[in-house]
Coordinates of C-alpha atoms (C1' of nucleotides) in Angstrom, one line a residue:
Chain A
M19 CA -19.3 16.9 3.4
P20 CA -17.4 13.9 2.3
T21 CA -15.6 11.9 5.0
Q22 CA -12.0 11.0 4.8
A23 CA -13.0 7.4 4.0
D24 CA -15.2 8.7 1.1
V25 CA -12.2 10.7 -0.3
M26 CA -10.1 7.6 -0.2
E27 CA -12.7 5.6 -1.9
K28 CA -13.0 8.2 -4.6
I29 CA -9.3 8.2 -5.1
V30 CA -9.2 4.4 -5.3
A31 CA -12.1 4.5 -7.8
L32 CA -10.4 7.1 -10.0
C33 CA -7.1 5.2 -9.9
R34 CA -8.9 2.0 -11.1
R35 CA -11.2 3.7 -13.6
R36 CA -8.4 5.6 -15.3
G37 CA -5.7 2.9 -15.1
F38 CA -3.4 4.1 -12.5
I39 CA -3.6 1.1 -10.2
F40 CA -5.2 -2.3 -10.4
G41 CA -5.4 -5.1 -7.9
S42 CA -3.0 -7.9 -8.8
S43 CA -4.4 -11.0 -10.7
E44 CA -8.0 -9.7 -10.4
I45 CA -9.5 -12.2 -12.8
Y46 CA -8.7 -14.9 -10.2
G47 CA -10.2 -12.9 -7.4
G48 CA -7.1 -11.0 -6.6
I49 CA -4.5 -11.5 -4.0
G50 CA -4.1 -9.4 -0.9
G51 CA -1.2 -7.1 -0.6
F52 CA -0.1 -7.1 -4.2
W53 CA -0.9 -4.4 -6.8
D54 CA -0.3 -3.6 -10.4
Y55 CA 0.2 -0.2 -12.0
G56 CA -1.7 0.4 -15.2
P57 CA -0.6 2.6 -18.1
L58 CA -1.0 6.0 -16.3
G59 CA 0.3 4.7 -12.9
T60 CA 3.4 3.2 -14.6
E61 CA 4.3 6.5 -16.2
L62 CA 3.7 8.3 -12.9
K63 CA 5.8 5.9 -10.9
R64 CA 8.6 6.1 -13.4
N65 CA 8.5 9.8 -13.3
I66 CA 8.8 9.8 -9.5
K67 CA 11.7 7.3 -9.6
D68 CA 13.5 9.3 -12.4
A69 CA 13.1 12.5 -10.4
W70 CA 14.6 10.8 -7.3
W71 CA 17.4 9.3 -9.3
N72 CA 18.2 12.6 -11.0
D73 CA 17.9 14.7 -7.8
C74 CA 19.7 12.4 -5.5
V75 CA 22.2 10.5 -7.6
R76 CA 23.0 12.2 -10.9
N77 CA 22.8 15.8 -9.9
P78 CA 22.5 16.2 -6.1
P79 CA 22.9 19.7 -4.6
P80 CA 26.1 20.6 -2.8
G81 CA 26.5 19.3 0.7
P82 CA 26.7 21.3 4.0
N83 CA 29.2 24.3 3.5
G84 CA 29.3 23.6 -0.2
I85 CA 31.1 20.3 0.2
E86 CA 31.1 18.2 -3.0
Y87 CA 30.3 14.5 -2.6
Q88 CA 29.9 11.6 -4.9
M89 CA 26.8 9.5 -5.5
V90 CA 26.8 6.2 -7.3
G91 CA 24.1 3.6 -8.0
V92 CA 23.8 -0.2 -7.6
D93 CA 21.1 -2.7 -8.6
C94 CA 21.4 -5.7 -6.4
S95 CA 19.8 -9.1 -6.6
I96 CA 16.6 -9.7 -4.6
I97 CA 17.8 -13.1 -3.3
M98 CA 21.1 -13.1 -1.5
N99 CA 23.1 -15.5 0.6
P100 CA 21.0 -16.2 3.7
K101 CA 23.9 -15.2 5.9
V102 CA 23.2 -11.6 4.9
W103 CA 20.0 -11.8 6.8
E104 CA 21.5 -13.5 9.8
A105 CA 24.0 -10.7 10.0
S106 CA 21.4 -8.0 9.6
G107 CA 19.3 -9.5 12.3
H108 CA 16.3 -10.3 10.1
V109 CA 16.4 -14.0 10.4
G110 CA 16.8 -13.9 14.2
G111 CA 14.8 -10.8 15.0
F112 CA 12.5 -10.0 12.1
K113 CA 9.7 -12.1 13.5
D114 CA 6.6 -10.9 15.1
P115 CA 5.3 -13.6 17.4
M116 CA 1.7 -12.9 18.2
I117 CA -0.7 -14.1 20.9
S118 CA -4.4 -13.7 20.8
C119 CA -7.2 -14.2 23.4
R120 CA -9.4 -17.2 22.9
Q121 CA -12.4 -15.6 24.6
E122 CA -15.1 -15.2 22.0
R123 CA -16.0 -11.6 22.9
C124 CA -12.4 -10.5 23.3
K125 CA -10.2 -12.0 20.7
K126 CA -7.7 -9.3 21.2
L127 CA -4.3 -9.7 19.5
F128 CA -1.0 -8.9 21.2
R129 CA 2.6 -8.8 20.2
A130 CA 4.1 -11.6 22.3
D131 CA 7.3 -9.6 23.0
K132 CA 5.1 -6.8 24.4
L133 CA 3.2 -9.0 26.7
F134 CA 4.6 -9.9 30.2
I135 CA 3.5 -12.0 33.0
I136 CA 4.4 -10.9 36.5
G137 CA 4.6 -13.5 39.2
F138 CA 4.9 -12.5 42.9
Y139 CA 6.8 -15.0 45.0
D140 CA 6.8 -14.9 48.8
Q141 CA 10.3 -14.2 50.0
A142 CA 9.7 -16.8 52.7
D143 CA 9.0 -19.4 50.1
I144 CA 12.2 -18.9 48.1
D145 CA 14.8 -17.7 50.6
D146 CA 17.1 -20.5 49.6
A147 CA 16.4 -20.1 45.9
E148 CA 16.4 -16.3 45.8
P149 CA 19.6 -16.0 43.8
V150 CA 18.2 -18.4 41.2
I151 CA 15.0 -16.4 40.8
E152 CA 16.9 -13.2 40.5
E153 CA 19.2 -14.5 37.9
A154 CA 16.3 -16.1 36.0
Q155 CA 14.5 -12.7 36.0
G156 CA 17.5 -11.1 34.4
I157 CA 18.0 -13.6 31.7
A158 CA 14.3 -14.5 31.1
T159 CA 14.1 -11.8 28.5
R160 CA 17.4 -12.8 26.8
D161 CA 17.8 -16.5 26.7
R162 CA 14.9 -18.8 27.0
Q163 CA 16.6 -22.1 27.6
E164 CA 19.0 -20.9 30.2
A165 CA 16.3 -19.2 32.2
N166 CA 14.0 -22.1 31.9
T167 CA 16.6 -24.5 33.3
L168 CA 17.1 -22.2 36.2
I169 CA 13.5 -21.9 37.0
Q170 CA 13.0 -25.6 36.6
S171 CA 15.7 -26.2 39.2
L172 CA 13.5 -24.7 41.8
P173 CA 11.6 -26.9 44.2
H174 CA 8.0 -27.6 43.3
S175 CA 6.6 -25.4 46.0
H176 CA 8.0 -22.3 44.3
I177 CA 4.9 -21.3 42.3
P178 CA 4.2 -17.5 42.4
R179 CA 1.4 -16.7 44.9
F180 CA -0.1 -14.1 42.5
M181 CA 0.2 -13.6 38.8
K182 CA -0.8 -10.9 36.4
T183 CA -0.5 -10.5 32.6
L184 CA 0.0 -7.0 31.1
E185 CA 1.3 -5.1 28.1
A186 CA 4.6 -3.3 28.4
D187 CA 7.7 -2.4 26.4
T188 CA 10.3 -3.7 28.8
P189 CA 10.3 -6.1 31.8
E190 CA 11.2 -3.1 34.1
D191 CA 8.2 -1.2 32.7
A192 CA 6.0 -4.2 33.3
V193 CA 7.1 -4.7 36.9
S194 CA 6.7 -1.0 37.6
Q195 CA 3.1 -1.1 36.3
V196 CA 2.0 -3.4 39.2
P197 CA 3.5 -2.2 42.4
F198 CA 2.8 -4.7 45.2
D199 CA 1.0 -2.0 47.1
S200 CA -1.6 -1.7 44.4
L201 CA -2.7 -5.3 44.7
S202 CA -5.9 -6.0 46.5
H203 CA -5.9 -6.6 50.3
S204 CA -6.9 -10.2 49.9
V205 CA -4.0 -10.8 47.6
R206 CA -1.5 -9.1 49.8
R207 CA -2.7 -11.1 52.8
Q208 CA -1.4 -14.3 51.1
F209 CA 2.1 -13.1 51.6
R210 CA 3.9 -13.7 54.9
G211 CA 7.3 -12.4 53.9
N212 CA 8.4 -9.8 51.4
P213 CA 6.9 -10.0 47.9
C214 CA 9.4 -10.7 45.1
P215 CA 8.3 -10.1 41.5
A216 CA 9.5 -12.2 38.6
C217 CA 8.8 -11.1 35.1
W218 CA 8.4 -13.3 32.0
R219 CA 8.1 -12.2 28.4
L220 CA 5.4 -14.2 26.7
D221 CA 7.2 -14.8 23.3
R222 CA 8.8 -17.8 25.0
P223 CA 7.2 -20.7 26.9
L224 CA 6.4 -20.2 30.5
P225 CA 8.3 -22.1 33.2
P226 CA 6.4 -25.4 33.6
S227 CA 5.5 -24.8 37.2
W228 CA 3.7 -21.5 36.3
P229 CA -0.1 -21.5 35.6
P230 CA -1.0 -20.3 32.1
A231 CA -1.1 -16.6 31.4
R232 CA -4.5 -14.9 31.1
C233 CA -5.6 -12.2 28.7
P234 CA -4.8 -8.8 30.3
I235 CA -8.0 -7.3 28.9
C236 CA -10.6 -10.0 29.8
G237 CA -8.8 -12.6 31.7
G238 CA -9.5 -15.2 29.1
E239 CA -7.3 -18.0 27.9
L240 CA -4.5 -17.0 25.6
T241 CA -3.1 -18.9 22.5
E242 CA 0.5 -20.0 22.1
A243 CA 2.8 -17.4 20.7
R244 CA 3.0 -17.9 16.9
A245 CA 5.9 -16.6 15.0
F246 CA 5.1 -14.7 11.8
N247 CA 8.4 -14.5 9.9
L248 CA 7.9 -11.4 7.7
M249 CA 10.4 -12.6 5.2
F250 CA 9.2 -14.6 2.2
E251 CA 11.0 -17.9 1.8
T252 CA 11.8 -19.9 -1.2
H253 CA 14.4 -22.3 -2.4
A254 CA 17.4 -21.9 -4.7
G255 CA 18.3 -25.0 -6.7
A256 CA 16.6 -28.3 -7.2
L257 CA 16.6 -29.5 -3.6
Q258 CA 13.7 -28.1 -1.5
D259 CA 15.3 -28.7 1.9
S260 CA 16.6 -26.4 4.6
S261 CA 20.0 -26.2 3.0
S262 CA 18.6 -24.5 0.0
K263 CA 16.3 -22.1 1.8
V264 CA 16.7 -18.5 0.7
Y265 CA 14.7 -15.3 1.3
L266 CA 13.3 -12.5 -0.8
R267 CA 15.0 -9.4 0.6
P268 CA 12.8 -7.5 3.1
E269 CA 14.8 -4.3 2.4
T270 CA 17.2 -3.1 -0.2
A271 CA 19.8 -1.7 2.2
Q272 CA 21.8 -4.9 2.8
G273 CA 22.6 -5.2 -0.8
I274 CA 24.4 -1.9 -0.6
F275 CA 26.2 -2.7 2.6
V276 CA 27.6 -6.0 1.3
N277 CA 28.7 -4.2 -1.9
F278 CA 30.4 -1.4 0.0
P279 CA 34.0 -2.8 -0.5
N280 CA 33.3 -3.6 -4.2
V281 CA 32.2 0.0 -4.9
V282 CA 35.1 1.5 -3.0
K283 CA 37.6 -0.6 -4.9
T284 CA 36.2 -0.1 -8.3
S285 CA 34.6 3.4 -8.5
R286 CA 37.3 5.8 -7.3
V287 CA 34.9 7.1 -4.7
R288 CA 36.2 8.9 -1.6
L289 CA 34.3 9.5 1.6
P290 CA 32.0 11.1 2.1
F291 CA 29.9 9.4 -0.7
G292 CA 26.6 7.7 -1.1
I293 CA 25.4 4.5 -2.8
A294 CA 21.8 4.5 -4.1
Q295 CA 19.4 1.8 -5.1
I296 CA 15.9 1.5 -6.3
G297 CA 14.4 -1.9 -6.1
K298 CA 11.7 -4.3 -5.0
A299 CA 11.5 -5.6 -1.4
F300 CA 9.1 -8.1 0.1
R301 CA 7.5 -8.5 3.5
N302 CA 4.9 -11.0 4.3
E303 CA 2.7 -8.6 6.2
I304 CA 0.1 -10.3 8.4
N305 CA -2.5 -7.8 7.3
P306 CA -1.9 -5.6 4.3
R307 CA -4.1 -2.5 4.4
N308 CA -4.8 1.0 3.3
Y309 CA -4.7 0.5 -0.5
T310 CA -1.1 0.3 -1.8
F311 CA 0.3 1.8 1.4
R312 CA 1.2 -1.4 3.2
S313 CA 1.9 -4.0 0.5
R314 CA 3.6 -7.3 0.6
E315 CA 5.7 -6.5 -2.4
F316 CA 6.9 -2.9 -2.6
E317 CA 9.6 -0.8 -4.1
Q318 CA 12.1 1.2 -2.1
Y319 CA 14.4 4.1 -3.0
E320 CA 17.3 4.1 -0.7
I321 CA 20.6 5.8 -0.1
E322 CA 23.4 4.6 2.2
F323 CA 25.6 7.6 2.7
F324 CA 29.0 6.8 4.1
C325 CA 31.0 9.4 6.2
H326 CA 33.4 9.8 9.0
P327 CA 31.8 9.3 12.4
S328 CA 32.6 12.8 13.5
E329 CA 30.6 14.2 10.6
A330 CA 27.6 11.9 10.8
A331 CA 25.4 14.3 12.7
M332 CA 26.0 17.0 10.1
W333 CA 25.2 14.7 7.2
Y334 CA 22.2 13.3 9.0
E335 CA 20.7 16.8 9.2
Y336 CA 21.7 17.6 5.6
W337 CA 19.9 14.5 4.2
R338 CA 16.9 14.8 6.5
D339 CA 16.2 18.4 5.3
L340 CA 17.1 17.7 1.7
R341 CA 14.7 14.7 1.5
H342 CA 11.9 16.6 3.1
K343 CA 12.4 19.5 0.7
W344 CA 12.3 17.1 -2.3
Y345 CA 8.7 16.1 -1.5
V346 CA 7.7 19.7 -1.1
D347 CA 9.3 20.7 -4.4
L348 CA 7.5 18.0 -6.2
G349 CA 4.1 19.2 -5.0
L350 CA 3.4 18.0 -1.5
R351 CA 3.0 21.5 -0.4
S352 CA 0.1 21.2 1.9
D353 CA 0.4 21.0 5.7
K354 CA -0.3 17.2 5.2
L355 CA 3.4 16.7 4.8
R356 CA 5.4 16.6 8.0
L357 CA 9.0 16.0 9.1
R358 CA 9.1 14.4 12.5
D359 CA 12.2 13.7 14.6
H360 CA 12.0 10.5 16.6
E361 CA 12.1 10.6 20.4
A362 CA 15.0 8.9 22.0
N363 CA 12.8 6.0 23.3
E364 CA 11.4 5.5 19.8
L365 CA 14.8 4.8 18.1
A366 CA 15.6 1.4 16.8
H367 CA 18.6 -0.3 18.4
Y368 CA 20.8 0.5 15.4
A369 CA 20.0 4.1 15.0
E370 CA 21.5 7.1 16.8
S371 CA 18.9 9.5 15.4
C372 CA 16.0 9.1 13.1
A373 CA 13.3 11.3 11.4
D374 CA 10.3 10.4 9.4
V375 CA 8.8 12.2 6.5
E376 CA 5.1 11.6 7.1
Y377 CA 2.0 12.3 5.0
D378 CA -1.5 12.7 6.4
F379 CA -3.4 10.3 4.2
P380 CA -7.2 10.0 4.5
F381 CA -6.5 6.9 6.6
G382 CA -4.1 8.7 8.9
L383 CA -0.6 10.1 9.3
S384 CA 1.8 7.6 7.7
E385 CA 5.5 7.3 7.0
L386 CA 6.8 7.9 3.4
E387 CA 10.5 7.9 4.2
G388 CA 12.8 7.4 7.2
I389 CA 16.1 9.2 7.5
A390 CA 18.4 7.5 10.1
N391 CA 21.9 7.7 11.4
R392 CA 22.6 4.0 11.5
T393 CA 26.1 4.5 12.8
D394 CA 28.5 1.7 11.9
F395 CA 26.0 -0.9 13.0
D396 CA 25.4 -2.6 9.7
L397 CA 29.0 -2.6 8.4
K398 CA 30.2 -3.9 11.8
A399 CA 27.6 -6.7 11.7
H400 CA 28.8 -7.8 8.3
I401 CA 32.5 -7.6 9.4
E402 CA 31.7 -9.9 12.3
K403 CA 29.6 -12.3 10.4
S404 CA 31.7 -12.5 7.2
G405 CA 35.1 -12.1 8.7
K406 CA 35.9 -9.6 5.9
D407 CA 37.4 -6.2 6.5
L408 CA 34.9 -3.6 5.5
S409 CA 36.8 -0.7 7.0
Y410 CA 38.0 2.3 5.0
F411 CA 41.3 4.0 4.8
D412 CA 40.9 7.7 4.6
D413 CA 43.8 9.3 2.7
Q414 CA 43.0 12.8 3.8
R415 CA 42.8 11.9 7.5
K416 CA 45.5 9.2 7.3
E417 CA 43.1 7.1 9.4
R418 CA 41.4 3.7 9.0
Y419 CA 37.9 3.4 10.3
V420 CA 34.5 1.9 9.8
P421 CA 32.3 4.6 8.3
Y422 CA 29.1 5.8 9.8
V423 CA 26.0 5.6 7.6
I424 CA 23.2 8.0 7.0
E425 CA 20.2 6.2 5.5
P426 CA 17.4 8.0 3.7
S427 CA 15.0 5.1 2.9
G428 CA 11.7 5.7 1.2
G429 CA 8.8 3.7 -0.2
V430 CA 8.3 4.4 -3.9
D431 CA 4.7 3.1 -3.8
R432 CA 4.0 5.2 -0.7
S433 CA 5.2 8.3 -2.5
V434 CA 3.1 7.4 -5.6
L435 CA 0.1 7.2 -3.3
A436 CA 1.0 10.5 -1.5
F437 CA 1.4 12.3 -4.8
I438 CA -1.9 10.9 -6.1
T439 CA -3.7 11.8 -2.9
E440 CA -2.2 15.4 -2.9
A441 CA -3.0 15.8 -6.6
Y442 CA -6.6 14.6 -6.3
T443 CA -8.8 17.7 -6.3
M444 CA -12.6 18.0 -6.2
D445 CA -14.3 21.1 -7.5
E446 CA -18.0 20.8 -8.0
D447 CA -18.2 24.0 -9.9
R448 CA -16.2 22.6 -12.8
A449 CA -17.7 20.6 -15.6
S450 CA -15.1 18.0 -14.7
P451 CA -15.5 17.9 -10.9
E452 CA -12.4 15.8 -10.3
F453 CA -8.9 16.5 -11.5
M454 CA -5.4 15.4 -10.7
N455 CA -3.2 18.4 -10.0
F456 CA 0.2 16.7 -10.6
H457 CA 3.4 18.6 -10.6
P458 CA 4.4 18.9 -14.3
R459 CA 7.5 16.8 -13.8
L460 CA 5.3 13.9 -12.5
A461 CA 2.3 14.1 -14.8
P462 CA 2.0 10.9 -16.8
I463 CA 0.9 12.8 -19.9
K464 CA 2.2 16.3 -20.4
A465 CA 0.0 17.4 -23.2
A466 CA -2.9 16.5 -25.5
V467 CA -3.9 17.7 -28.9
F468 CA -7.5 17.9 -30.1
P469 CA -9.3 19.1 -33.2
L470 CA -12.3 21.0 -31.9
V471 CA -14.5 18.9 -34.2
A472 CA -13.6 15.9 -36.4
K473 CA -14.4 17.6 -39.7
D474 CA -13.6 20.6 -41.9
G475 CA -9.9 19.6 -42.1
L476 CA -9.3 20.3 -38.4
P477 CA -7.9 16.7 -37.7
E478 CA -5.5 17.2 -40.7
I479 CA -4.1 20.3 -39.0
A480 CA -4.0 18.8 -35.5
E481 CA -2.3 15.5 -36.3
P482 CA 1.1 17.0 -37.3
V483 CA 1.0 19.2 -34.2
Y484 CA 0.6 16.1 -32.1
R485 CA 3.4 14.2 -33.9
E486 CA 5.8 17.1 -33.3
I487 CA 5.0 17.4 -29.6
K488 CA 5.2 13.6 -29.1
K489 CA 8.9 13.7 -30.1
H490 CA 9.6 15.8 -27.0
V491 CA 7.1 14.9 -24.3
P492 CA 4.4 12.2 -23.7
C493 CA 1.4 13.5 -25.6
Q494 CA -2.0 12.1 -26.6
Y495 CA -4.3 12.8 -29.6
E496 CA -8.0 12.5 -29.4
A497 CA -10.6 13.5 -32.0
K498 CA -13.7 11.7 -31.0
Q499 CA -16.6 12.8 -28.7
S500 CA -17.3 16.3 -27.4
I501 CA -14.5 18.7 -26.5
G502 CA -15.7 18.9 -22.9
K503 CA -15.5 15.2 -22.4
R504 CA -12.0 15.1 -23.9
Y505 CA -10.9 17.9 -21.5
A506 CA -12.5 16.1 -18.6
R507 CA -10.6 12.9 -19.4
M508 CA -7.3 14.7 -19.5
D509 CA -8.2 16.4 -16.2
E510 CA -8.5 13.0 -14.6
A511 CA -5.2 11.9 -16.0
G512 CA -3.6 15.1 -14.7
T513 CA -2.5 16.3 -18.1
P514 CA -1.4 20.0 -17.6
F515 CA -2.1 21.3 -21.1
C516 CA -4.5 20.7 -23.9
F517 CA -4.0 22.2 -27.4
T518 CA -7.1 22.6 -29.5
V519 CA -7.2 23.3 -33.2
D520 CA -10.3 25.2 -34.2
G521 CA -11.7 27.2 -37.2
Q522 CA -9.4 30.1 -36.5
T523 CA -6.3 27.9 -36.9
K524 CA -7.1 27.6 -40.6
E525 CA -7.0 31.4 -40.9
D526 CA -4.0 32.4 -38.7
D527 CA -2.2 29.2 -37.6
T528 CA -3.0 29.8 -33.9
L529 CA -4.5 27.3 -31.6
T530 CA -5.8 27.4 -28.0
V531 CA -3.9 26.2 -24.9
R532 CA -6.1 25.1 -22.0
D533 CA -4.7 25.0 -18.5
R534 CA -5.7 22.0 -16.4
N535 CA -6.1 23.8 -13.1
D536 CA -8.2 26.8 -14.0
A537 CA -9.5 25.8 -17.4
S538 CA -8.3 29.2 -18.8
Q539 CA -7.3 29.4 -22.5
I540 CA -4.9 31.5 -24.5
R541 CA -4.0 31.4 -28.2
I542 CA -0.5 30.7 -29.4
D543 CA 1.0 30.0 -32.8
K544 CA 0.7 26.3 -33.6
S545 CA 4.5 26.2 -34.3
R546 CA 5.2 27.3 -30.7
C547 CA 3.6 24.3 -28.8
V548 CA 6.9 22.6 -27.9
E549 CA 8.5 25.8 -26.8
Y550 CA 5.5 26.7 -24.7
L551 CA 5.6 23.3 -23.0
R552 CA 9.3 23.5 -22.3
D553 CA 8.7 26.9 -20.7
R554 CA 5.7 26.0 -18.6
L555 CA 6.7 22.5 -17.6
G556 CA 10.2 23.5 -16.5
L557 CA 11.7 20.6 -18.4
Chain B
rG14 C1' -5.1 -15.3 13.2
rC15 C1' -10.1 -13.4 15.1
rG16 C1' -14.6 -10.5 14.4
rG17 C1' -17.8 -7.7 11.0
rG18 C1' -19.1 -6.6 5.9
rU19 C1' -19.3 -7.5 0.5
rG20 C1' -19.3 -10.6 -4.1
rU21 C1' -25.0 -9.7 -10.4
rA22 C1' -22.2 -6.1 -17.4
rG23 C1' -15.9 -2.2 -17.5
rC24 C1' -18.0 1.0 -13.2
rU25 C1' -22.3 2.2 -9.6
rC26 C1' -26.2 -0.7 -8.4
rA27 C1' -31.6 -2.8 -8.8
rG28 C1' -33.6 -7.5 -8.9
rU29 C1' -37.3 -11.7 -1.9
rG30 C1' -38.5 -18.8 -5.9
rG31 C1' -40.9 -18.5 -12.4
rU32 C1' -37.7 -15.0 -19.6
rA33 C1' -30.8 -11.5 -16.7
rG34 C1' -32.1 -5.5 -15.8
rA35 C1' -31.1 0.1 -15.4
rG36 C1' -27.8 4.4 -15.4
rC37 C1' -22.9 5.6 -16.6
rG38 C1' -18.9 3.9 -19.6
rU39 C1' -17.1 1.4 -24.3
rC40 C1' -17.6 0.7 -29.9
rA41 C1' -19.9 2.2 -34.8
rC42 C1' -22.6 5.8 -37.8
rG43 C1' -24.8 10.5 -38.0
rU44 C1' -24.8 15.1 -35.7
rU45 C1' -21.6 18.6 -33.1
rG46 C1' -17.9 24.9 -33.2
rC47 C1' -14.7 25.2 -26.3
rC48 C1' -15.7 22.3 -21.0
rA49 C1' -18.5 14.8 -19.0
rA50 C1' -24.2 17.7 -25.5
rC51 C1' -27.8 14.7 -28.8
rG52 C1' -29.9 10.7 -32.0
rU53 C1' -29.7 5.7 -33.8
rG54 C1' -27.5 1.1 -33.4
rA55 C1' -24.1 -2.6 -31.2
rA56 C1' -21.0 -5.5 -27.9
rU57 C1' -20.5 -7.1 -22.9
rG58 C1' -22.8 -11.8 -17.7
rU59 C1' -21.3 -19.7 -15.9
rC60 C1' -25.3 -13.7 -10.9
rG61 C1' -17.5 -15.4 -6.9
rU62 C1' -17.0 -21.1 -6.7
rC63 C1' -18.8 -26.0 -5.2
rG64 C1' -22.7 -28.7 -3.3
rG65 C1' -27.9 -29.2 -1.4
rU66 C1' -33.4 -28.2 -1.1
rU67 C1' -37.2 -27.5 -5.2
rC68 C1' -41.0 -29.0 -11.0
rA69 C1' -38.0 -24.4 -11.0
rA70 C1' -32.4 -21.0 -7.4
rG71 C1' -29.3 -14.6 -8.7
rU72 C1' -33.1 -15.3 -4.8
rC73 C1' -33.5 -20.5 0.3
rC74 C1' -29.6 -23.8 3.0
rG75 C1' -24.4 -25.5 3.7
rA76 C1' -19.5 -25.2 2.5
rU77 C1' -15.5 -22.7 0.2
rC78 C1' -12.7 -18.7 -2.1
rA79 C1' -11.5 -13.7 -2.7
rC80 C1' -11.7 -8.7 -1.4
rC81 C1' -13.0 -4.6 2.1
rC82 C1' -13.2 -2.6 7.4
rG83 C1' -11.3 -3.2 12.7
rC84 C1' -7.3 -5.4 16.3
rU85 C1' -1.2 -5.6 15.3
rC86 C1' 3.1 -4.1 12.7
rC87 C1' 6.0 -1.3 9.1
rA88 C1' 9.3 1.4 3.9

RNA sequence: GCGGGUGUAGCUCAGUGGUAGAGCGUCACGUUGCCAACGUGAAUGUCGUCGGUUCAAGUCCGAUCACCCGCUCCA
């Protein structure tokens, strides 16, 4: 019985062997987190993007209660004015400061903003300074310098009598994890008056009077918090100084938000409507993993759907269900595909509600697409930062407002990997034990034409058939090697149908059609190939 | 970033100090009459890189680079 890891390895091997996906710049040893699509992978990815663009932008289904709505596209630059990323919070907040344990046998890695140190003061020690401590506690998690100044203003004797480091989501959570009563007797005996906890988040330097924090797992020494800015930086223009610093976009969404007024003024769109974009985004992941799933360069397909705040909940549900159905309709039919609503405590600060479309890859359940009600958070942030009015006047409602935004945002490369994973089928009973069961819309090659043998005039009959099909759908011709090997190769590429010209074709102009999934064959007239494909592929 | 693992032909790998190998794949020719057939022939390697030990290094030593797996995060 192959393990999940074995399956993943087989998929990776097939993708490489057949030219779906290669590691980037392999001849120089490769580079982590970057991938190239080969001939088959490029066709597959293009088909997925085309299906998305057609189904979401050019010809979306009617909205809730049959409401018609407009969808338009944009294609924004990857590098934008850095102020875009200040407004979006990426420059200030899109960092992951990390702390690790120096202890050889531990070496555990922590997110600095999830690591807290609790110090217990004795009330008797700080009676006169109590308001200062209390205030510092409150702002310690907000403003480093201010809190630092406050703590430093305390007399030297005010060092906590007991300190503990632990992992938590919030300071309140951290404090509640170590009730004073739970401390050992010998610790509690050190306190004469009431214990008073102070909590410090470790993504900023500790007050100078405090002893260093220790690892919550092993008690070992911890490193400083190091910031990993996930945005790639580069420079625009000749000068390579801070004034020319720019970023590769970490998401495509902001290009849509900053173009919202342009689209409204030039496109005769009326709310509710959506703006769609497919494009590359970049994140300097600390540790790219799981094949193409978490890459440093990736492509997103994304919609920002603008609507009246009172209708946001309705449109959120509409898009959530529509996007889930899209994956199902394109072949992710197994129970590996899930739609999961976020719990309230899981929501990002900008989202009112959020759901993930998840796929159960061999390496675990992972997110393909997130659908979020982002409220007016983004537009308001840009209004504030830019000073421009991004509000909308609604002629129907006779009302000016900042629209709410529903955002279905998916990873193209993640979808590609999910469709590949779902299509990958092993059947030891077949002559070709591996085949790719792609949905016909997604299959890189739709058909192949073979002469059964390369003699007796069969190639001369097969070639015109191939040339005719090629005008309508991607098709390949192959005359060499045994027929079985040619079928097997097409199975690995996921080609749904193979047409084979044999001796009988010379007599009655029929040829065989072989089905990829069950290897069954029927005979049709050789002039009906294109018609047959149209019919069976649903094109 | 830290720990572990791996680098030899396109792929999978063998090769424990003495001539660079196998299977599969690829290409050519022949054969072949429906599911990875067969025969003959051919091409393909700075043994990841740099340095050291040795008469001699794919093999031993050191360094370095890259990738993979874990810890963490996300579309």
